[in-house]
mmCIF file of C-alpha atoms in Angstrom:
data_model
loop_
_atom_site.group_PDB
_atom_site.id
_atom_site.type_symbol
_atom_site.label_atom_id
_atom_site.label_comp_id
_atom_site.label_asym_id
_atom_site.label_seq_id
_atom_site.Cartn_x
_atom_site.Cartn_y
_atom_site.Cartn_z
ATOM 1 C CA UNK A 1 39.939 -4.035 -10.842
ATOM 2 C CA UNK A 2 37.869 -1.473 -11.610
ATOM 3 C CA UNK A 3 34.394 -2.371 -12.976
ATOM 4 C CA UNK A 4 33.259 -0.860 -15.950
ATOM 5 C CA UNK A 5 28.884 -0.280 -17.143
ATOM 6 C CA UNK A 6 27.707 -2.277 -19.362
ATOM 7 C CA UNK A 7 30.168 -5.225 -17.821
ATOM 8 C CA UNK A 8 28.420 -8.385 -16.039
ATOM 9 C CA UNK A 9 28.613 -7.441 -12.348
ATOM 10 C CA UNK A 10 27.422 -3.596 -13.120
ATOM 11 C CA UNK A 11 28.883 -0.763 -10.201
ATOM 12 C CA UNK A 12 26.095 -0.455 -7.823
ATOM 13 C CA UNK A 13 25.806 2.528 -5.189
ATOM 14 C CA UNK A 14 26.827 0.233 -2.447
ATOM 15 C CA UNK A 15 29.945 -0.421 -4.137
ATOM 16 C CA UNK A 16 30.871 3.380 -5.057
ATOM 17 C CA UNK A 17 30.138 3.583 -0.985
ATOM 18 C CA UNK A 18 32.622 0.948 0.125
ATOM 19 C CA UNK A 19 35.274 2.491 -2.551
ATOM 20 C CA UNK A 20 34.832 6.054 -0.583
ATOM 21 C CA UNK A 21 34.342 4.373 3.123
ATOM 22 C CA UNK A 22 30.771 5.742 3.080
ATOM 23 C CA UNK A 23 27.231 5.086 3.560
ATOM 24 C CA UNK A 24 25.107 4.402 0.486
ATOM 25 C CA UNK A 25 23.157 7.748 1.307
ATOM 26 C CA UNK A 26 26.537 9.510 1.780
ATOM 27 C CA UNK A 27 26.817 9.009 -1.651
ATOM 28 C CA UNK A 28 23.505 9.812 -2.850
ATOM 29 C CA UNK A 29 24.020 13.299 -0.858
ATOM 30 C CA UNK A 30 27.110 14.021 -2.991
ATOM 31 C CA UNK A 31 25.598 13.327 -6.231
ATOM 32 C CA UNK A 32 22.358 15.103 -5.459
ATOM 33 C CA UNK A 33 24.824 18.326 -4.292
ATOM 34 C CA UNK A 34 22.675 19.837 -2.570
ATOM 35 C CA UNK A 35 23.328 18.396 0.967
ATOM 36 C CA UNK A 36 25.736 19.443 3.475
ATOM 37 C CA UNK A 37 28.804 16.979 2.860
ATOM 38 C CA UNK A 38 32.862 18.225 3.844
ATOM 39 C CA UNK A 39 34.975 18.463 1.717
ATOM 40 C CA UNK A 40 37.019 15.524 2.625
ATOM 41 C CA UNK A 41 34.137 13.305 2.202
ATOM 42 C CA UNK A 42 32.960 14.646 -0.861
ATOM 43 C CA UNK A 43 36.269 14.194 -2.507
ATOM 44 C CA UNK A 44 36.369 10.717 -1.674
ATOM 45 C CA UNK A 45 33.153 10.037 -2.972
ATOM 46 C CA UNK A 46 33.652 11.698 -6.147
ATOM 47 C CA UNK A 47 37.354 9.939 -6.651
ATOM 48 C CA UNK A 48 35.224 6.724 -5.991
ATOM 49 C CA UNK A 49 32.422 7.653 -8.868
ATOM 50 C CA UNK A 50 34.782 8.365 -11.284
ATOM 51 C CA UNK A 51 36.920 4.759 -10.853
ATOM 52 C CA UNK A 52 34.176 2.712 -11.040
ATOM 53 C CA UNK A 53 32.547 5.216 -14.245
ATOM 54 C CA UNK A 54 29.344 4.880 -11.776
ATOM 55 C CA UNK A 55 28.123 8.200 -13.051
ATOM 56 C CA UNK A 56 27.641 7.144 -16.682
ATOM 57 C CA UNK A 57 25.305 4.756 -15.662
ATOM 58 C CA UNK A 58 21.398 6.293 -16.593
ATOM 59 C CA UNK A 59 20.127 4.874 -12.710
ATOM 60 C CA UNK A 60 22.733 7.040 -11.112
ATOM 61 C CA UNK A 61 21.892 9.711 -13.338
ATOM 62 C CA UNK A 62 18.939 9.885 -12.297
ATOM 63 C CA UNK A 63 19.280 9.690 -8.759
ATOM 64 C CA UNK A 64 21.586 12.615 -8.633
ATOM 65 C CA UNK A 65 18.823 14.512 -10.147
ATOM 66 C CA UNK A 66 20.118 14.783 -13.756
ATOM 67 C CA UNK A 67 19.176 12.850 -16.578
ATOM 68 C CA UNK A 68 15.661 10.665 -16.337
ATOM 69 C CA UNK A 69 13.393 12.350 -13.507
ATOM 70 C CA UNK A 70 12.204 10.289 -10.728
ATOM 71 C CA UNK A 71 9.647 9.044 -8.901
ATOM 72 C CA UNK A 72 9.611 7.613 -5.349
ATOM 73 C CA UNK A 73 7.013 4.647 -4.818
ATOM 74 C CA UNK A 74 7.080 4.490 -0.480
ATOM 75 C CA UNK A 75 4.975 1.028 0.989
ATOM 76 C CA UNK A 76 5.251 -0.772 3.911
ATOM 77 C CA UNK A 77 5.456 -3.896 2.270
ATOM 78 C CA UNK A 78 5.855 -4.739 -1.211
ATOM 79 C CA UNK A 79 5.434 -8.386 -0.957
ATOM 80 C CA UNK A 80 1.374 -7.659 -0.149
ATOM 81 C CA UNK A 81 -0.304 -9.110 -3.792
ATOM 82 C CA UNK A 82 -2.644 -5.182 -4.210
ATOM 83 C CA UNK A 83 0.129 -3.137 -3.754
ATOM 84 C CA UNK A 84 2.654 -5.333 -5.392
ATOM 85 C CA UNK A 85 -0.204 -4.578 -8.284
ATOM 86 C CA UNK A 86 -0.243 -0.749 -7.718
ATOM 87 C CA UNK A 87 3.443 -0.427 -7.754
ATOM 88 C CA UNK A 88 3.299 -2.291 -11.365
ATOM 89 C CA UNK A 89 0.764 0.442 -12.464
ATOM 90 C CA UNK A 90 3.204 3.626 -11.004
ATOM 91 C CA UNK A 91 6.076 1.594 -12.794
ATOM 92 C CA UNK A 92 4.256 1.228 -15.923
ATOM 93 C CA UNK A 93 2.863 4.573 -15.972
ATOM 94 C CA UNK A 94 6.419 6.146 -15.075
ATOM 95 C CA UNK A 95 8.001 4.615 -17.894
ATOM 96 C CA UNK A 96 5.870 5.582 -20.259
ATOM 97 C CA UNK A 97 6.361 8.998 -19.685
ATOM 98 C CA UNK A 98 9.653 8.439 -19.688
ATOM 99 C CA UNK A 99 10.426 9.014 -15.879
ATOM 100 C CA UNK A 100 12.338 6.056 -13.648
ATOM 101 C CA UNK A 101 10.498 4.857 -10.680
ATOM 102 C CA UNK A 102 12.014 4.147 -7.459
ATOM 103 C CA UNK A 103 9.982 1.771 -4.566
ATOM 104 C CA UNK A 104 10.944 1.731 -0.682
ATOM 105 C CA UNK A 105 9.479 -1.059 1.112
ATOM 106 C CA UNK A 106 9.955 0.642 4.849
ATOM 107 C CA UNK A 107 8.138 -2.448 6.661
ATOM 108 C CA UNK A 108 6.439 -0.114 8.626
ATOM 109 C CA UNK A 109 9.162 2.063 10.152
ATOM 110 C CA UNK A 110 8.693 5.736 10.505
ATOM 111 C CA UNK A 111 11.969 6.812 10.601
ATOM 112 C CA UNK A 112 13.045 4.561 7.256
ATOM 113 C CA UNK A 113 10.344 6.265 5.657
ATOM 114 C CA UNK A 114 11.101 9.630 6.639
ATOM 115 C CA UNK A 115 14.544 9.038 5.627
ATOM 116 C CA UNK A 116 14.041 7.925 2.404
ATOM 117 C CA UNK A 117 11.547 11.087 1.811
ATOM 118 C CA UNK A 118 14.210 13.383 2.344
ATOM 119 C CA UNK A 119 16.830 11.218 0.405
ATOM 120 C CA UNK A 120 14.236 11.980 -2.605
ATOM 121 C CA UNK A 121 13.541 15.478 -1.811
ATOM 122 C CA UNK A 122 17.526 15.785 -1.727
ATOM 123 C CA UNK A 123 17.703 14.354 -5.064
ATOM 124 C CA UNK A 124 14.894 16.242 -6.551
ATOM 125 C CA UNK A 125 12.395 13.035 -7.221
ATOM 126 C CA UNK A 126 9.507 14.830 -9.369
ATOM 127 C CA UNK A 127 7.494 13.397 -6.606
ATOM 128 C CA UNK A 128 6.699 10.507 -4.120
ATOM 129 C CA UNK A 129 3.701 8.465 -3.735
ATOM 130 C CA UNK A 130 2.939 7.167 -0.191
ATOM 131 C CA UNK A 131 0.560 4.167 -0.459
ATOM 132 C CA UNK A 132 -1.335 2.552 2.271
ATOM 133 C CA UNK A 133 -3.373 3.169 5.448
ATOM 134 C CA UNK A 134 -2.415 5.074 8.348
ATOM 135 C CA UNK A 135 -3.363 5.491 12.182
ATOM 136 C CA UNK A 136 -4.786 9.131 11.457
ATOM 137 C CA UNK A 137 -3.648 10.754 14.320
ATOM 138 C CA UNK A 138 -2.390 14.192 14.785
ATOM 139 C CA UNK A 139 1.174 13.795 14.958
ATOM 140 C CA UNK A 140 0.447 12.089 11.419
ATOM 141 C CA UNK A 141 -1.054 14.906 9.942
ATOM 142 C CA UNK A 142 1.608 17.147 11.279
ATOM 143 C CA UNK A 143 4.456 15.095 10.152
ATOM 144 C CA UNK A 144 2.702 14.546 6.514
ATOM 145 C CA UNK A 145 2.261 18.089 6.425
ATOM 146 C CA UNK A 146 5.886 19.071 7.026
ATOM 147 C CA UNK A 147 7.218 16.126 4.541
ATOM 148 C CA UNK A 148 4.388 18.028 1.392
ATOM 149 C CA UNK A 149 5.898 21.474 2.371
ATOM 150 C CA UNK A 150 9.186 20.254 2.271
ATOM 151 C CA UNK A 151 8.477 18.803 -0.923
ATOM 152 C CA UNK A 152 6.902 21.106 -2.665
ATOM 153 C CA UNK A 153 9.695 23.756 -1.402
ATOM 154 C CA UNK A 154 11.848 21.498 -3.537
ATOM 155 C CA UNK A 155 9.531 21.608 -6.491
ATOM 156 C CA UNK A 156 8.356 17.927 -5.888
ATOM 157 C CA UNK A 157 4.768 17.106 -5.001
ATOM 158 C CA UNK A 158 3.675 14.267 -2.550
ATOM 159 C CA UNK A 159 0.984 11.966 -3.416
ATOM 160 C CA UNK A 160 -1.004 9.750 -1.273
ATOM 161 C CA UNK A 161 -2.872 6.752 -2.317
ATOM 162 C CA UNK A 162 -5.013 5.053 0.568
ATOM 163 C CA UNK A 163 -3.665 7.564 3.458
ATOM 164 C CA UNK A 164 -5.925 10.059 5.010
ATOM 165 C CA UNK A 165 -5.975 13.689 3.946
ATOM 166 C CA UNK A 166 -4.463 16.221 5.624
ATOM 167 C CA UNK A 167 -6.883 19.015 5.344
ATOM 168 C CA UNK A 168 -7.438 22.209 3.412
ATOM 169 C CA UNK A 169 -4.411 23.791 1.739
ATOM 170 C CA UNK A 170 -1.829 21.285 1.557
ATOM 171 C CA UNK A 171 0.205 20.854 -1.313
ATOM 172 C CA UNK A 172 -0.824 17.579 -1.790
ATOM 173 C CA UNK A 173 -2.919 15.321 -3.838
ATOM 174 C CA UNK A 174 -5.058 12.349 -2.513
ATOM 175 C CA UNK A 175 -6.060 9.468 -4.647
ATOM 176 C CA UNK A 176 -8.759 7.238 -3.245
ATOM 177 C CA UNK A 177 -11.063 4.610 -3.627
ATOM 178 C CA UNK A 178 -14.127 4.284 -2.169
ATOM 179 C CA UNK A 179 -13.129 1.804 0.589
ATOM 180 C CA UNK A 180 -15.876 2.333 3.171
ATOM 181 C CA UNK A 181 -18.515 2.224 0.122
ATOM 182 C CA UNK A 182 -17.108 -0.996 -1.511
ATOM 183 C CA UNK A 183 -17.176 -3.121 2.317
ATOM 184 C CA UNK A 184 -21.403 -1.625 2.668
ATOM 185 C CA UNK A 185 -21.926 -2.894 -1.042
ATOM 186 C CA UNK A 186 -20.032 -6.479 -0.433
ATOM 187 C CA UNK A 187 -22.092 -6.719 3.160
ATOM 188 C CA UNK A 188 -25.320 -5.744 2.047
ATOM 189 C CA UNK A 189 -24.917 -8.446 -0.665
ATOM 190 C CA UNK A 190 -24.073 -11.024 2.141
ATOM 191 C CA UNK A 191 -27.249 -10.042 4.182
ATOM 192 C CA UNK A 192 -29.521 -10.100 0.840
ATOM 193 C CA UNK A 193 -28.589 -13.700 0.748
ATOM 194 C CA UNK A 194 -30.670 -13.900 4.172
ATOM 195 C CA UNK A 195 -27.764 -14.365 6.282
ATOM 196 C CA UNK A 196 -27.863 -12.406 9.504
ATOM 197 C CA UNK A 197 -24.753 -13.318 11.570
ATOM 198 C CA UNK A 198 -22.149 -12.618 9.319
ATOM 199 C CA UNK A 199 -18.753 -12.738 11.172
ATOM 200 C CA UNK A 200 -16.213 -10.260 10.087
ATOM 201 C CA UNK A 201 -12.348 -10.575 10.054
ATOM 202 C CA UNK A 202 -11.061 -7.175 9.980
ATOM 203 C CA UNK A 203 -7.605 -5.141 10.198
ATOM 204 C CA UNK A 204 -6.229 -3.447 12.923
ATOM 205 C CA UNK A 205 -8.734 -1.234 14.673
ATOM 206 C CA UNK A 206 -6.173 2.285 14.293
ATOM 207 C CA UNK A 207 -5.294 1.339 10.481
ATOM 208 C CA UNK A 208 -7.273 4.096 8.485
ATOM 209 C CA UNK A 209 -8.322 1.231 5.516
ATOM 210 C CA UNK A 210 -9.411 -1.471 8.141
ATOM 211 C CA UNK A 211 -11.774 1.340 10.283
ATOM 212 C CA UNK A 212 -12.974 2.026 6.656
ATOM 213 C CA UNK A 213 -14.203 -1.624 5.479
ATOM 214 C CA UNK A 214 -15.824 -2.152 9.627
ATOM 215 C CA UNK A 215 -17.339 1.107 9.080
ATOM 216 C CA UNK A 216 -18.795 -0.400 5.686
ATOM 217 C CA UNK A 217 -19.910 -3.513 7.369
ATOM 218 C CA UNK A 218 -21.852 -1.570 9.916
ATOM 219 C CA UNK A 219 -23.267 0.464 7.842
ATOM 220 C CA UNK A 220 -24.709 -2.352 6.033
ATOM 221 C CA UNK A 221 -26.159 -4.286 8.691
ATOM 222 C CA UNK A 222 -27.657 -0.934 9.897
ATOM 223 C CA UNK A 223 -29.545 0.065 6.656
ATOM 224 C CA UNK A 224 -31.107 -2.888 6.986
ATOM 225 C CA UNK A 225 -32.383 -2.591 10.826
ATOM 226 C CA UNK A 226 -29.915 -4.570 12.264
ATOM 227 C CA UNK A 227 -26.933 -4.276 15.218
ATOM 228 C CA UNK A 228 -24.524 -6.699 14.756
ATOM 229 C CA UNK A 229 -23.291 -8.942 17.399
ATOM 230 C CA UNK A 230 -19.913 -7.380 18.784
ATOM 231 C CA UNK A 231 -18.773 -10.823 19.374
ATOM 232 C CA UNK A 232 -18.798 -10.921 15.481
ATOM 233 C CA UNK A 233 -15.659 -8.062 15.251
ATOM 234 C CA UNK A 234 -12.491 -9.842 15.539
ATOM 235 C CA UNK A 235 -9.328 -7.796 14.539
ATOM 236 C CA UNK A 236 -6.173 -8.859 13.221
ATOM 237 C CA UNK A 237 -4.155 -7.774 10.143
ATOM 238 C CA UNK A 238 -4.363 -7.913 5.912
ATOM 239 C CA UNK A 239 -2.267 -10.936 6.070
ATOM 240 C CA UNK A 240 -3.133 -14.684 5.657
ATOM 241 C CA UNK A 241 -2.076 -15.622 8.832
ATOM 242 C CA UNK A 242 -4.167 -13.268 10.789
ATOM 243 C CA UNK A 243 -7.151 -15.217 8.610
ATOM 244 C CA UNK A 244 -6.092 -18.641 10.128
ATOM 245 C CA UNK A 245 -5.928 -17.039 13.244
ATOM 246 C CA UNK A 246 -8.778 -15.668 13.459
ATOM 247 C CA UNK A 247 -11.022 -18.614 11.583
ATOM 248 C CA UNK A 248 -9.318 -21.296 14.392
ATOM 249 C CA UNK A 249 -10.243 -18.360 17.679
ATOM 250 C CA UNK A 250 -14.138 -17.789 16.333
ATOM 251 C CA UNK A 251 -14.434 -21.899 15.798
ATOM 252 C CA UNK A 252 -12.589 -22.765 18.985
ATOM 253 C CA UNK A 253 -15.622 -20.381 20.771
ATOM 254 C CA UNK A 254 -18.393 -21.827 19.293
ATOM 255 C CA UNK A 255 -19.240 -18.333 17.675
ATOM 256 C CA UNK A 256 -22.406 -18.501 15.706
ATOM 257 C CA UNK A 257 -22.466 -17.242 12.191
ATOM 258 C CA UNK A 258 -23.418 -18.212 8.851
ATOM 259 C CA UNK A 259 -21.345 -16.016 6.891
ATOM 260 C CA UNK A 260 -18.114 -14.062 6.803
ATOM 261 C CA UNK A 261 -16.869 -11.048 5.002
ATOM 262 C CA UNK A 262 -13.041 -10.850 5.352
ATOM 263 C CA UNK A 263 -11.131 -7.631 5.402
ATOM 264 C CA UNK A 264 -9.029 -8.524 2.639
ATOM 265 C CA UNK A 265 -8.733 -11.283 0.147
ATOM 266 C CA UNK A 266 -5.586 -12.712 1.550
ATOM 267 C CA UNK A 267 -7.427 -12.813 5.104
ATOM 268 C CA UNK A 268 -10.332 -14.581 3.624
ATOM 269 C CA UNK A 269 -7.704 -16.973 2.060
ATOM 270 C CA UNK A 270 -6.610 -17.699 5.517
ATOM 271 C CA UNK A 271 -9.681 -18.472 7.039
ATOM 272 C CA UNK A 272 -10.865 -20.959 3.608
ATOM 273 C CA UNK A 273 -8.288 -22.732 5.037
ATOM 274 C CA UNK A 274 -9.221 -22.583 8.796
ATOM 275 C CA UNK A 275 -12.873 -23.870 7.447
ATOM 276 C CA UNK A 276 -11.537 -26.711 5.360
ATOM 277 C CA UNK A 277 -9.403 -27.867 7.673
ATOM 278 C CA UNK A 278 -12.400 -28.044 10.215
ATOM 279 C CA UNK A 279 -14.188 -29.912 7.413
ATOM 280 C CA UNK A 280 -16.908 -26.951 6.822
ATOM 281 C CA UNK A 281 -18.246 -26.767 3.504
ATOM 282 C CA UNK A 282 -17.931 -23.209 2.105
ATOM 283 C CA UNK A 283 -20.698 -22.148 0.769
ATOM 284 C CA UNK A 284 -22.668 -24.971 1.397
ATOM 285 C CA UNK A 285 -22.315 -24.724 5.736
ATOM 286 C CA UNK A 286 -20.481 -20.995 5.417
ATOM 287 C CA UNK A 287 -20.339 -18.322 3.198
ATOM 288 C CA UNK A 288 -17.326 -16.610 2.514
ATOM 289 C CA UNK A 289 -16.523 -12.860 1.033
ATOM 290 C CA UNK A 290 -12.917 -10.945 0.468
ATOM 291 C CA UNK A 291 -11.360 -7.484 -0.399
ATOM 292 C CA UNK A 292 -9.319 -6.459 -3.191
ATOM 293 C CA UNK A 293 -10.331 -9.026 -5.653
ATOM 294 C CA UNK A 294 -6.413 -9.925 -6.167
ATOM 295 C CA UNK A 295 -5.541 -12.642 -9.345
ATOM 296 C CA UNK A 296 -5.749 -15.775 -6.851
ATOM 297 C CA UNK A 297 -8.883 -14.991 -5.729
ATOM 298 C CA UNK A 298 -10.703 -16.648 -8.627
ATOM 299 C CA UNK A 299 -8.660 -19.402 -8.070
ATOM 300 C CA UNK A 300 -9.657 -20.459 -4.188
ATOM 301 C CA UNK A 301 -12.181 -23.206 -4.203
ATOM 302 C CA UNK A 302 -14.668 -21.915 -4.118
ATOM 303 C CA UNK A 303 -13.831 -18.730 -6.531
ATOM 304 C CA UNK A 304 -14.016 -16.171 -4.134
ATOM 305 C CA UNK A 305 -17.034 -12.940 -4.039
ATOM 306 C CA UNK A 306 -14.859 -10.069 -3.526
ATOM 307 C CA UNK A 307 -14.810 -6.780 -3.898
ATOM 308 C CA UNK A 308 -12.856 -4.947 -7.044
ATOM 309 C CA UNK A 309 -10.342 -2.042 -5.764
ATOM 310 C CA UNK A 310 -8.472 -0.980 -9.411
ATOM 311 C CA UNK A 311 -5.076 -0.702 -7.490
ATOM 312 C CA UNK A 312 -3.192 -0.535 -10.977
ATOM 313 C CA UNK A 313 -4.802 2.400 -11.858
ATOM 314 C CA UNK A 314 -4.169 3.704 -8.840
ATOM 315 C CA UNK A 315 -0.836 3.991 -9.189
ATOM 316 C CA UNK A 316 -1.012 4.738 -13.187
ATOM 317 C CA UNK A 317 -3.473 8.018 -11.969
ATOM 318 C CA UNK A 318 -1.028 9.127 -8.706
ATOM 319 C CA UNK A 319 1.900 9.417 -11.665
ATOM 320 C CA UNK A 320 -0.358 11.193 -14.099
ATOM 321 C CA UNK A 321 -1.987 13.316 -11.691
ATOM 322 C CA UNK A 322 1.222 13.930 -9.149
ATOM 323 C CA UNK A 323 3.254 15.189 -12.842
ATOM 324 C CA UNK A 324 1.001 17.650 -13.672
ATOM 325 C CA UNK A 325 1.043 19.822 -10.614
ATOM 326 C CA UNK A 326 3.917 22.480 -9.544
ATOM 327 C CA UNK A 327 4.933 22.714 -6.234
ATOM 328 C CA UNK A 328 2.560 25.805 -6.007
ATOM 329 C CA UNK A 329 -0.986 23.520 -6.091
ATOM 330 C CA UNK A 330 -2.889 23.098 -3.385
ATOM 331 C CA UNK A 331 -4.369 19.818 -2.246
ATOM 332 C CA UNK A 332 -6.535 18.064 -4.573
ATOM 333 C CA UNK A 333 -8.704 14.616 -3.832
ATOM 334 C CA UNK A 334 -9.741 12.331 -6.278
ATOM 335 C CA UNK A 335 -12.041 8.909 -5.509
ATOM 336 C CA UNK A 336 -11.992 5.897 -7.918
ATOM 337 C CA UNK A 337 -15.158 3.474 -7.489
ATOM 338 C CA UNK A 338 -14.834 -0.394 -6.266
ATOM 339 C CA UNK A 339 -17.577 -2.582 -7.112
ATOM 340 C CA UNK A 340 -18.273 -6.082 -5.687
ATOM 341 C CA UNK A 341 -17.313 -9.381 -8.138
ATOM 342 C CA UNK A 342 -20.217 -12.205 -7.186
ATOM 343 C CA UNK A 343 -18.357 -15.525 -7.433
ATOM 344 C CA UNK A 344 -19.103 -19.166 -5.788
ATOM 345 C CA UNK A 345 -18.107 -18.486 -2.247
ATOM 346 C CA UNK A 346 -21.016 -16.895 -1.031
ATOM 347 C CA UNK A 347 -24.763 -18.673 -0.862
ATOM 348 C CA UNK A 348 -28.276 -17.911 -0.158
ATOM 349 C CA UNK A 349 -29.118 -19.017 3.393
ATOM 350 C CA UNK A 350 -32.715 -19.733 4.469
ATOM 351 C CA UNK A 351 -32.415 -19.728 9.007
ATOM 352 C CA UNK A 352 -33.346 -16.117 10.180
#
């Protein structure tokens, strides 16, 4: 029985594909008609649209490029708590300007990424937002570079929020915030509490956002006159688990410190628990600072001392800012300040 819109149990894409015998992005091609497809198949797709009325629907309007423009939101993972709160501000800020926005959660595959790109260049998204770190390598910057030309060829624009530029001339716009800036300002207020062997949970050494907080840390430690124990640099990921880790390996050593700035809230999370569970007192034995100053975060016991990123308006500004350029602008870089939030977690130490 053919299913009609507005009916419980709505036509989705996938179903429009297993009418025709397709792939989902077989039929995305055909309604975008702009991408090679035979004739045979394209037949079969359209037969398939037009039983199951999948073209009145205002979604698959706008995903063949007619109707409500688009936007492409592309993460690695959605489920992470800042850019879960990013994405809310690019929907938000979408919809109010009356475009629809579309997220891809590629869990950090390249080629799933890349193929979703082109899907939206295909379809003519107004543009796509690529948000998080990357290793900043060469064959990044080429590939980036190729995916903005493309783009803008097809009179979209590519925006990236957290990734590293590509250099001069791109048709691309960066949106930043001042990540290496906001880890010196949360260290330096760690070290003004006298603590001087401050143990730091960080990222993954290649990930562009994790060099950026060390580099803040180190920075810190070195306006001051100090070189921080290497011993103190343990690397994992953004994710609780890596805090755990992490907490358990630099207790199971007997690692001296007094203090720890985490590389994100959620690792700082993981390692409150690490500390409780080894019955430390935080901050009465250990202080304890995050990153991103996510909702929970005043919640931990103790509240946590974090520092601020404004992720929302992140994503609110790379809509704004990504919709008022033609695909004939060059690059353009804008930086958004973090500040540090002084909660419970972190407390004056008196040892030298």
């Amino acid at each position: 029985m053919t299913r009609k819109n507005g009916e419980a149990g709505r036509s989705t894409i996938r179903d429009v594909a297993a009418r025709a015998g397709v792939s989902a992005s077989t039929v995305s091609r055909v309604l975008a008609g702009d991408y090679p497809v035979s004739a045979a198949t394209r037949t079969r797709v359209l037969r398939a649209v037009r039983e199951m009325d999948y073209v009145a629907d205002a979604h698959a309007k706008a995903v063949a490029g007619v109707g409500t423009p688009t936007l492409a939101f592309v993460l690695e993972d959605i489920t992470g708590p800042s850019f879960a709160h990013m994405a809310h501000g690019v929907e938000r800020e979408a919809a109010r300007l009356g475009h629809l926005s579309l997220v891809c959660s590629t869990d950090g595959d390249v080629r799933r990424e890349l193929e979703f790109i082109e899907m939206m260049r295909a379809q003519r998204a107004a543009a796509v937002i690529l948000v998080g770190g990357a290793a900043d390598t060469p064959e990044y910057r080429e590939r980036t570079r190729r995916i903005a030309d493309s783009l803008a060829s097809a009179g979209s624009r590519l925006v990236l929020c957290g990734r590293p530029p590509l250099g001069p001339g791109a048709p691309v716009t960066v949106i930043e915030y001042d990540n290496e800036g906001g880890a010196h300002a949360l260290a330096a207020h760690v070290l003004a509490q006298g603590h001087r062997r401050v143990l730091f949970l960080g990222g993954k050494p290649d990930h562009t956002t994790a060099m950026g907080r060390e580099r803040g840390y180190l920075a810190a430690h070195r306006a001051r006159g100090l070189e921080p124990d290497p011993a103190l640099l343990l690397h994992g990921d953004f994710t609780r688990d890596s805090g755990h880790r992490l907490m358990r390996e630099a207790l199971a050593r007997k690692l001296e410190f007094t203090a720890i700035v985490a590389a994100t809230d959620m690792v700082a999370a993981g390692a409150l628990t690490a500390l409780h569970e080894a019955g430390l007192d935080v901050p009465g034995e250990v202080s304890l600072a995050g990153y991103d100053d996510i909702p929970f975060a005043r919640d931990l016991h103790p509240a946590l001392t974090t520092v601020h990123v404004p992720y929302e308006e992140l994503g609110r500004l790379a809509v704004r800012t990504a919709l008022g350029h033609g695909a004939e602008s060059a690059d353009e870089h804008l930086l958004l300040g973090t500040h540090v939030v002084v909660r419970d977690s972190v407390a004056a130490h008196s040892g030298h």
